[in-house]
Tab-separated table of C-alpha atoms in Angstrom:
chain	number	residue	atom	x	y	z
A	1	UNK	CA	0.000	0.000	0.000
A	2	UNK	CA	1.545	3.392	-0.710
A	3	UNK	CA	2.303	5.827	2.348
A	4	UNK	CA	0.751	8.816	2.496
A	5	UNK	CA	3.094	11.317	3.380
A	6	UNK	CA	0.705	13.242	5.665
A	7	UNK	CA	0.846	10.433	7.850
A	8	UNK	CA	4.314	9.636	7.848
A	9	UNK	CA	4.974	12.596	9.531
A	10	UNK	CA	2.399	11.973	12.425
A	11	UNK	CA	4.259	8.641	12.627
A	12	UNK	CA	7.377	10.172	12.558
A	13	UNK	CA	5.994	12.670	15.436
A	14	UNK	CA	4.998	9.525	17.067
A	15	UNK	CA	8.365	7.615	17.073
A	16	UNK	CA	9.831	10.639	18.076
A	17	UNK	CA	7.716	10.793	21.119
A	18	UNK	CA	7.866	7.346	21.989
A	19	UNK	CA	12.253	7.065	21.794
A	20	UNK	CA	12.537	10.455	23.902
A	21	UNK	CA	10.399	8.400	26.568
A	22	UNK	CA	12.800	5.706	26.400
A	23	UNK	CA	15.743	8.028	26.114
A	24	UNK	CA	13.788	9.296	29.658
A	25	UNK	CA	13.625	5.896	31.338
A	26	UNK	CA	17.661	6.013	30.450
A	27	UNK	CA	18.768	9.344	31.378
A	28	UNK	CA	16.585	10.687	33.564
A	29	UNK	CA	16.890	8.643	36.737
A	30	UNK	CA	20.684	10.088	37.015
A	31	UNK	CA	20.239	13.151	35.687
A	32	UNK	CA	17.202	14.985	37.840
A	33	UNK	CA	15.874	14.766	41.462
A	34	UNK	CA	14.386	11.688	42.265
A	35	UNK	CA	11.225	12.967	43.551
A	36	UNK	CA	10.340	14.242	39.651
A	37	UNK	CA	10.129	11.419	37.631
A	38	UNK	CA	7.862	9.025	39.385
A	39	UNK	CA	6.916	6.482	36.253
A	40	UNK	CA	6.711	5.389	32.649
A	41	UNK	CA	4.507	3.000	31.158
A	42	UNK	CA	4.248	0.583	28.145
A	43	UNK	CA	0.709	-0.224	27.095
A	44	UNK	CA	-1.572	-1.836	25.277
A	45	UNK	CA	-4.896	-2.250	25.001
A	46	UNK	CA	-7.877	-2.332	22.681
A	47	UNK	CA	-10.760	0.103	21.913
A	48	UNK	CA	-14.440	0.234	20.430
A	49	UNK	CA	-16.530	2.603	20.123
A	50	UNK	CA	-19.161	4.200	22.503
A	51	UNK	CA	-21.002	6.963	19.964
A	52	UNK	CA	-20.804	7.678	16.606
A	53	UNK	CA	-21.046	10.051	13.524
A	54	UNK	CA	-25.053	10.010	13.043
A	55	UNK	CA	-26.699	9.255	9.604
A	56	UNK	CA	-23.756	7.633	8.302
A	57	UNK	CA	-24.699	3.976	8.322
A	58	UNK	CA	-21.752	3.022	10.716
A	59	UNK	CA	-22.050	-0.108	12.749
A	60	UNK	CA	-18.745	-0.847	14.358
A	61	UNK	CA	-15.403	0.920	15.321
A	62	UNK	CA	-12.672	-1.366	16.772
A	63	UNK	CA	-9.312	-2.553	16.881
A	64	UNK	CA	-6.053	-2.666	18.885
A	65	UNK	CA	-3.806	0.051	20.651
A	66	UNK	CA	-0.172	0.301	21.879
A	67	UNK	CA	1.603	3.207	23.641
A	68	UNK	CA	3.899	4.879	26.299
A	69	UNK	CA	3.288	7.460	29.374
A	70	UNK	CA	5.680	9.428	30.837
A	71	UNK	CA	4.931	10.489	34.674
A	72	UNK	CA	6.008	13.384	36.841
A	73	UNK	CA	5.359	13.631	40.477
A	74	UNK	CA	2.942	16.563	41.891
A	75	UNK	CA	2.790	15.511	45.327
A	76	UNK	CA	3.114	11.944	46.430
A	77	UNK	CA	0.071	10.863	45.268
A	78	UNK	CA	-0.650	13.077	42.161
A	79	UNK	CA	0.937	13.140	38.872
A	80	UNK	CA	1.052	14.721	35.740
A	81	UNK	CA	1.382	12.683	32.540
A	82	UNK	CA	2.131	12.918	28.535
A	83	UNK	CA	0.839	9.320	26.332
A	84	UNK	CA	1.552	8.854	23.217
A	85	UNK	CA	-0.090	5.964	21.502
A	86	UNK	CA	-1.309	4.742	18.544
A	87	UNK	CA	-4.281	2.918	17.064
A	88	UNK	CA	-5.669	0.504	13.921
A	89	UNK	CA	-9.275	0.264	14.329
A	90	UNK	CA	-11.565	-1.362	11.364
A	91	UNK	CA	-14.820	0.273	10.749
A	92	UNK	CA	-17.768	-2.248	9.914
A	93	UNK	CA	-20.220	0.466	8.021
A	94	UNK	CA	-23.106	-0.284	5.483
A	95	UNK	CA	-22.790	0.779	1.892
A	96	UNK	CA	-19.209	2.332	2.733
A	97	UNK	CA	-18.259	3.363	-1.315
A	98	UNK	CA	-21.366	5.169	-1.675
A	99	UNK	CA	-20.947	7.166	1.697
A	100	UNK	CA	-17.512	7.817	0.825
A	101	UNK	CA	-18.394	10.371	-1.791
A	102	UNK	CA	-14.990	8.793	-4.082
A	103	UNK	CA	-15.344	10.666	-7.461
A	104	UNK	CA	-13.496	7.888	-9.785
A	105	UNK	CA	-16.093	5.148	-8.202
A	106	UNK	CA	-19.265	7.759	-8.628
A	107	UNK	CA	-18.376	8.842	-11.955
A	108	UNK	CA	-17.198	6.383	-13.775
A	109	UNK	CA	-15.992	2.932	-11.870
A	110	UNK	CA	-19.395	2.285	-10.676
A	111	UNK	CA	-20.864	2.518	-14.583
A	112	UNK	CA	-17.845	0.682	-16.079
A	113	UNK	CA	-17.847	-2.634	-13.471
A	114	UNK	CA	-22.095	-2.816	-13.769
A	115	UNK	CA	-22.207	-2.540	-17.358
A	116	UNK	CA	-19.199	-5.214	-18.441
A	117	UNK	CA	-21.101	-7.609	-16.091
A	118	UNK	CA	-24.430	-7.073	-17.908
A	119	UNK	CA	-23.438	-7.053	-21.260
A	120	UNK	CA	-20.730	-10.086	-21.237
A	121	UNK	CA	-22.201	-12.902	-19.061
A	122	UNK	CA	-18.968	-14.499	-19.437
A	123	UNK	CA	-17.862	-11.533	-16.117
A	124	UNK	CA	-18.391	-12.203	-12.853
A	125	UNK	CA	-17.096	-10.097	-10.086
A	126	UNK	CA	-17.524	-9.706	-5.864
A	127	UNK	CA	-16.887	-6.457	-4.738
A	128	UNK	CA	-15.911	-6.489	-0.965
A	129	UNK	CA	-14.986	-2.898	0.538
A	130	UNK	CA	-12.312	-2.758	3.384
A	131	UNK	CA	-12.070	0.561	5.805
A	132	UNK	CA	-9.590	1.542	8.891
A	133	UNK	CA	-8.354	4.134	10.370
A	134	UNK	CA	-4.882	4.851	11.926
A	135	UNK	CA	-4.976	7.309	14.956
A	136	UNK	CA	-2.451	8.846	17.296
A	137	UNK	CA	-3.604	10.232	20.573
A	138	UNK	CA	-1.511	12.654	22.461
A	139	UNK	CA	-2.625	13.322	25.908
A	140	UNK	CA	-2.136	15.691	28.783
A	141	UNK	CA	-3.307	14.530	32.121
A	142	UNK	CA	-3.645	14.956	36.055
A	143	UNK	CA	-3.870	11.264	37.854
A	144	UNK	CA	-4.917	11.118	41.830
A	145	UNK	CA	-3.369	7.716	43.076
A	146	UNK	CA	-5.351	6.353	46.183
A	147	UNK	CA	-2.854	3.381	47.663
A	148	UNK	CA	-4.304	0.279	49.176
A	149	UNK	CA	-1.029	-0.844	50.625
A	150	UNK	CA	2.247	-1.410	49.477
A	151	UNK	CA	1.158	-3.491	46.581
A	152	UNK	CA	-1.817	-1.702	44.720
A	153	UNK	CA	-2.477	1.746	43.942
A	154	UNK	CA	-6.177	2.354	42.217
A	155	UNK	CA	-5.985	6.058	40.614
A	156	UNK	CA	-8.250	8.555	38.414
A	157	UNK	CA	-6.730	10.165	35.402
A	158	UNK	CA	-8.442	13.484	34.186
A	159	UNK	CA	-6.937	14.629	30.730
A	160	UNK	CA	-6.998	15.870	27.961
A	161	UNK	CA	-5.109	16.823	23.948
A	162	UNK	CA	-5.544	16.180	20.337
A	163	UNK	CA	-5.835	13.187	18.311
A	164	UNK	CA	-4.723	13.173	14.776
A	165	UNK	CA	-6.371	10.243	12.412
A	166	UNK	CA	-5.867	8.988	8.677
A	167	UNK	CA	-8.742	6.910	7.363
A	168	UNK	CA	-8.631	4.665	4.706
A	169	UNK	CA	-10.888	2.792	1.960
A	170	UNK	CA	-10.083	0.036	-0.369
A	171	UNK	CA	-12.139	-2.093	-2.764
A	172	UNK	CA	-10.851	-5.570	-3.048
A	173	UNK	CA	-12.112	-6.828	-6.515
A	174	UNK	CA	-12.613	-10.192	-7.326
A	175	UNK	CA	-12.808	-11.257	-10.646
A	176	UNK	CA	-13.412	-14.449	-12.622
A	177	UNK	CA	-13.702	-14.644	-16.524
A	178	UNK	CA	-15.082	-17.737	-18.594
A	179	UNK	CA	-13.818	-19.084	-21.465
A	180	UNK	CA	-16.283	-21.059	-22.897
A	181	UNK	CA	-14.158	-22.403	-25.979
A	182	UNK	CA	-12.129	-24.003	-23.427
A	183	UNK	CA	-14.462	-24.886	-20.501
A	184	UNK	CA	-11.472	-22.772	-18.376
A	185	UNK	CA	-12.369	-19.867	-15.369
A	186	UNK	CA	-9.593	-17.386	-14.846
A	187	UNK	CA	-9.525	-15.657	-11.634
A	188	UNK	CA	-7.525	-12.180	-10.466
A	189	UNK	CA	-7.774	-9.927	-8.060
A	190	UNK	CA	-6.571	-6.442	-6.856
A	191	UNK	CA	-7.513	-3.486	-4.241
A	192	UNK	CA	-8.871	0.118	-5.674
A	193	UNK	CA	-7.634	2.246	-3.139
A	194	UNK	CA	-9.694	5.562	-2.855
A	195	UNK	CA	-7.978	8.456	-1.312
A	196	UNK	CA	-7.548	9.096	2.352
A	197	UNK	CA	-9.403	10.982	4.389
A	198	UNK	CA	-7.104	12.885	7.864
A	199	UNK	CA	-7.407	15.407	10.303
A	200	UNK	CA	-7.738	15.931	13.900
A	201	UNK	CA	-9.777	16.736	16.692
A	202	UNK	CA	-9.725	17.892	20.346
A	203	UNK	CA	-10.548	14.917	23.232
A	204	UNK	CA	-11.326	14.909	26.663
A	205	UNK	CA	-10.578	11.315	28.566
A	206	UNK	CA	-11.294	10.010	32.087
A	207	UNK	CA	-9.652	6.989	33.253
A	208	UNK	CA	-9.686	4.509	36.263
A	209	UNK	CA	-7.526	1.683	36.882
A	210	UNK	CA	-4.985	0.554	39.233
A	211	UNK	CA	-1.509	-0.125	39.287
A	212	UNK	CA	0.274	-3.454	40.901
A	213	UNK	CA	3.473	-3.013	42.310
A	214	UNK	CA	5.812	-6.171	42.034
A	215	UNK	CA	9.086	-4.827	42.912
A	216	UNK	CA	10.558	-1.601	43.406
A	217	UNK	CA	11.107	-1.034	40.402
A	218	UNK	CA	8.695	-2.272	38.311
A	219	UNK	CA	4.817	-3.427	38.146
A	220	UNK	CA	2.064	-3.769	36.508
A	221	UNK	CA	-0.982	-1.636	35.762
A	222	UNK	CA	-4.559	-1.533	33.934
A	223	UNK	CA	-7.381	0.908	33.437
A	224	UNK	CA	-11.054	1.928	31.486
A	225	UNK	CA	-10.914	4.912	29.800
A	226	UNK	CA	-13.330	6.615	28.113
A	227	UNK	CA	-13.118	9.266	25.674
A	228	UNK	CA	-15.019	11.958	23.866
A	229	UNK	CA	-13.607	13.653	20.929
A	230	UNK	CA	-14.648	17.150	20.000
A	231	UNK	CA	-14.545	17.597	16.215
A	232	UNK	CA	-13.867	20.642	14.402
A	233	UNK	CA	-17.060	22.208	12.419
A	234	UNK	CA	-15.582	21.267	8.904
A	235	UNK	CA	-14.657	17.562	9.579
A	236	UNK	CA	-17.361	15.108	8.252
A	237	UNK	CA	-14.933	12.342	7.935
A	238	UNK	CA	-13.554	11.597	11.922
A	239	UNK	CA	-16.575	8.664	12.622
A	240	UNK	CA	-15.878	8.655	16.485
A	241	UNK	CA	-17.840	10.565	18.672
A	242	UNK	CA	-16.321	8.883	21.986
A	243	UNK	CA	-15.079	5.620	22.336
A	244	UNK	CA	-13.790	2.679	25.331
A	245	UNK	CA	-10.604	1.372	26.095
A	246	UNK	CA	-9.192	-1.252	27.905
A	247	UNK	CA	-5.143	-1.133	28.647
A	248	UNK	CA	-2.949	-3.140	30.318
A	249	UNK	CA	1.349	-2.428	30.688
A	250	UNK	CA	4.144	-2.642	32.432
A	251	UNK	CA	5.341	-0.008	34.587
A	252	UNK	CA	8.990	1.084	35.452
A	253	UNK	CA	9.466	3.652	38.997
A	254	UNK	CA	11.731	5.892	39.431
């Protein structure tokens, strides 16, 4: 599939993001007071969707995440944090060419494919449309942890930032001509990409989980989070209104 170079960059922005937390877990612990870096985590997790873009025949929005957070101390039991993470979600959605408003398929694909099947009877062809969307969260947040005892530490996250998205459509043909002077079927097939659709929006996330500490150094965490994604007025394309996670990482303290 070819990149689109929009997109690159965001993953680019991404990578970036993700090494200097790394380079953080590295340098940090020798290089600043103890007392500010309390965490970072690894996660992963996977998300669906809670509300969607209305009148647009969508059914299901789902699919795997993976990221890193980076935490500061407050006090002893609040933090400040900065994720980075990114998600491939499939969207199940009825009639997804037509509601894509794709030009080549409207004007002329759509015409060409329905009238070489009725005029040659010898054409045959299933059309089965494919549709994801790559985001990338960044997120800002204040997280309250409440500690049981030594071992587990439920908390609250309250946060907020700016997701950026590129969503895709492809239309796997499969064909099959007949050759009836030989009694042979010949079979091919290929993807029609149509172009992609990106942007971003604002979010809003709350989160509660807990974390598990296993040694002094490291443990394990998970949490729910919920969040709601404020789109800008000219976006029609960004099909999430708000959506669920569950995560699960490891956790490295400083």
């Amino acid at each position: 599939m070819r990149k689109n170079m929009y997109f690159s960059k965001h993953n680019m922005l991404f990578a970036a993001l993700f090494f200097s937390l790394l380079a953080g877990m590295i340098f940090l612990p020798g290089k600043a007071d103890a007392q500010i870096l309390r965490e970072i985590q690894i996660t992963g997790g996977y998300s669906q969707d809670m509300g969607m873009e209305a009148d647009k025949l969508l059914k299901r929005i789902k699919g795997p995440a993976a990221g890193a957070v980076i935490h500061l101390n407050l006090t002893d039991y609040l933090s400040v944090s900065l994720e980075g993470s990114y998600a491939d979600l499939t969207i199940d959605q009825d009639d997804p060419v037509e509601q894509w408003n794709w030009p080549f398929w409207q004007r002329f694909y759509r015409n060409y494919v329905r009238n070489l099947v009725n005029s040659d009877p010898n054409y045959s062809v299933v059309l089965t449309p494919m549709q994801n969307m790559y985001m990338i969260p960044v997120v800002v947040a204040v997280n309250g942890f409440l500690p049981v005892n030594d071992w587990i530490s439920p908390f609250i996250s309250l946060g907020g930032g700016m997701v950026f998205y590129e969503r895709n459509l492809r239309l796997n043909e499969a064909w099959t001509k007949y050759f009836p002077e030989i009694d042979n079927y010949f079979n091919y097939e290929y993807d029609n990409h149509a172009g992609s659709k990106k942007g971003q929006a604002w979010l809003a996330r709350i989160a509660v989980g807990a974390e598990f500490h296993i040694w002094e150094s490291f443990g394990l965490s998970t949490d729910l989070a919920y969040t709601h994604y404020f789109l800008q007025q000219h976006d029609t394309f960004f099909p999430l209104r708000s959506d669920l996670s569950v995560r699960a990482g490891i956790v490295f303290y400083y």
